[in-house]
mmCIF file of C-alpha atoms in Angstrom:
data_model
loop_
_atom_site.group_PDB
_atom_site.id
_atom_site.type_symbol
_atom_site.label_atom_id
_atom_site.label_comp_id
_atom_site.label_asym_id
_atom_site.label_seq_id
_atom_site.Cartn_x
_atom_site.Cartn_y
_atom_site.Cartn_z
ATOM 1 C CA UNK A 460 -0.046 -0.220 0.226
ATOM 2 C CA UNK A 461 1.649 3.199 -1.231
ATOM 3 C CA UNK A 462 2.253 5.979 1.115
ATOM 4 C CA UNK A 463 0.849 9.602 -0.141
ATOM 5 C CA UNK A 464 3.086 12.288 -0.092
ATOM 6 C CA UNK A 465 0.449 14.309 2.388
ATOM 7 C CA UNK A 466 0.615 11.455 4.833
ATOM 8 C CA UNK A 467 4.697 11.098 4.316
ATOM 9 C CA UNK A 468 5.107 15.470 4.304
ATOM 10 C CA UNK A 469 2.912 15.321 7.931
ATOM 11 C CA UNK A 470 4.880 12.484 9.711
ATOM 12 C CA UNK A 471 8.408 13.711 9.165
ATOM 13 C CA UNK A 472 6.994 17.146 9.790
ATOM 14 C CA UNK A 473 5.431 15.717 12.851
ATOM 15 C CA UNK A 474 9.128 13.610 13.681
ATOM 16 C CA UNK A 475 11.516 16.583 13.362
ATOM 17 C CA UNK A 476 9.488 18.854 15.818
ATOM 18 C CA UNK A 477 10.028 15.830 18.576
ATOM 19 C CA UNK A 478 11.949 17.199 21.648
ATOM 20 C CA UNK A 479 14.287 13.868 20.974
ATOM 21 C CA UNK A 480 15.294 14.758 16.857
ATOM 22 C CA UNK A 481 15.513 18.753 18.209
ATOM 23 C CA UNK A 482 18.473 17.328 20.437
ATOM 24 C CA UNK A 483 20.136 14.645 18.322
ATOM 25 C CA UNK A 484 20.711 18.059 15.835
ATOM 26 C CA UNK A 485 21.613 20.025 18.782
ATOM 27 C CA UNK A 486 24.544 17.375 19.790
ATOM 28 C CA UNK A 487 25.591 17.805 16.149
ATOM 29 C CA UNK A 488 26.883 14.718 13.937
ATOM 30 C CA UNK A 489 26.502 13.516 10.591
ATOM 31 C CA UNK A 490 23.113 12.958 8.575
ATOM 32 C CA UNK A 491 21.839 10.124 7.190
ATOM 33 C CA UNK A 492 19.483 9.480 3.841
ATOM 34 C CA UNK A 493 16.653 7.398 4.157
ATOM 35 C CA UNK A 494 18.868 4.328 3.290
ATOM 36 C CA UNK A 495 20.943 5.375 6.637
ATOM 37 C CA UNK A 496 23.828 6.278 4.898
ATOM 38 C CA UNK A 497 25.449 9.679 5.908
ATOM 39 C CA UNK A 498 25.013 12.558 3.522
ATOM 40 C CA UNK A 499 26.241 15.321 5.558
ATOM 41 C CA UNK A 500 26.744 17.157 8.870
ATOM 42 C CA UNK A 501 24.507 19.363 10.819
ATOM 43 C CA UNK A 502 25.612 22.166 10.462
ATOM 44 C CA UNK A 503 25.934 25.532 13.014
ATOM 45 C CA UNK A 504 22.783 27.026 12.035
ATOM 46 C CA UNK A 505 21.000 23.445 11.968
ATOM 47 C CA UNK A 506 21.831 23.497 15.953
ATOM 48 C CA UNK A 507 20.856 27.299 16.310
ATOM 49 C CA UNK A 508 17.075 27.410 14.777
ATOM 50 C CA UNK A 509 16.827 23.558 17.140
ATOM 51 C CA UNK A 510 17.792 24.903 20.171
ATOM 52 C CA UNK A 511 15.506 28.091 20.042
ATOM 53 C CA UNK A 512 12.522 26.044 18.990
ATOM 54 C CA UNK A 513 13.846 23.855 21.658
ATOM 55 C CA UNK A 514 13.612 27.085 24.361
ATOM 56 C CA UNK A 515 10.475 28.108 22.774
ATOM 57 C CA UNK A 516 8.974 24.196 23.345
ATOM 58 C CA UNK A 517 10.167 24.370 27.070
ATOM 59 C CA UNK A 518 9.513 27.720 27.996
ATOM 60 C CA UNK A 519 5.703 26.826 26.596
ATOM 61 C CA UNK A 520 5.558 23.367 28.882
ATOM 62 C CA UNK A 521 6.447 25.821 31.560
ATOM 63 C CA UNK A 522 3.783 28.638 31.302
ATOM 64 C CA UNK A 523 1.050 25.649 30.744
ATOM 65 C CA UNK A 524 2.341 23.943 33.755
ATOM 66 C CA UNK A 525 1.933 27.217 35.584
ATOM 67 C CA UNK A 526 -1.369 28.177 34.502
ATOM 68 C CA UNK A 527 -2.605 24.553 35.313
ATOM 69 C CA UNK A 528 -0.902 24.731 38.948
ATOM 70 C CA UNK A 529 -2.614 28.169 39.308
ATOM 71 C CA UNK A 530 -5.940 27.693 38.212
ATOM 72 C CA UNK A 531 -6.254 23.973 39.611
ATOM 73 C CA UNK A 532 -6.567 22.862 36.081
ATOM 74 C CA UNK A 533 -5.172 19.090 35.875
ATOM 75 C CA UNK A 534 -6.455 19.078 32.303
ATOM 76 C CA UNK A 535 -8.953 16.377 33.115
ATOM 77 C CA UNK A 536 -12.607 17.707 31.280
ATOM 78 C CA UNK A 537 -14.827 14.383 33.300
#
């Protein structure tokens, strides 16, 4: 069963925004193609962008946790 372009694009976008992926980019090293073969190195710009995205994510999480503690909202709507 072939995977559509939109499904693949969505999966890749979701993956590259994970904390695990961002931390791997920040650590640097080789990049790999879809066959698992080295195809370049993570650049300083890549590291900088990943670091900024991760900082924003952590700030959002901290803010959400702070708001939940202030309001007593545990996110459970039941």
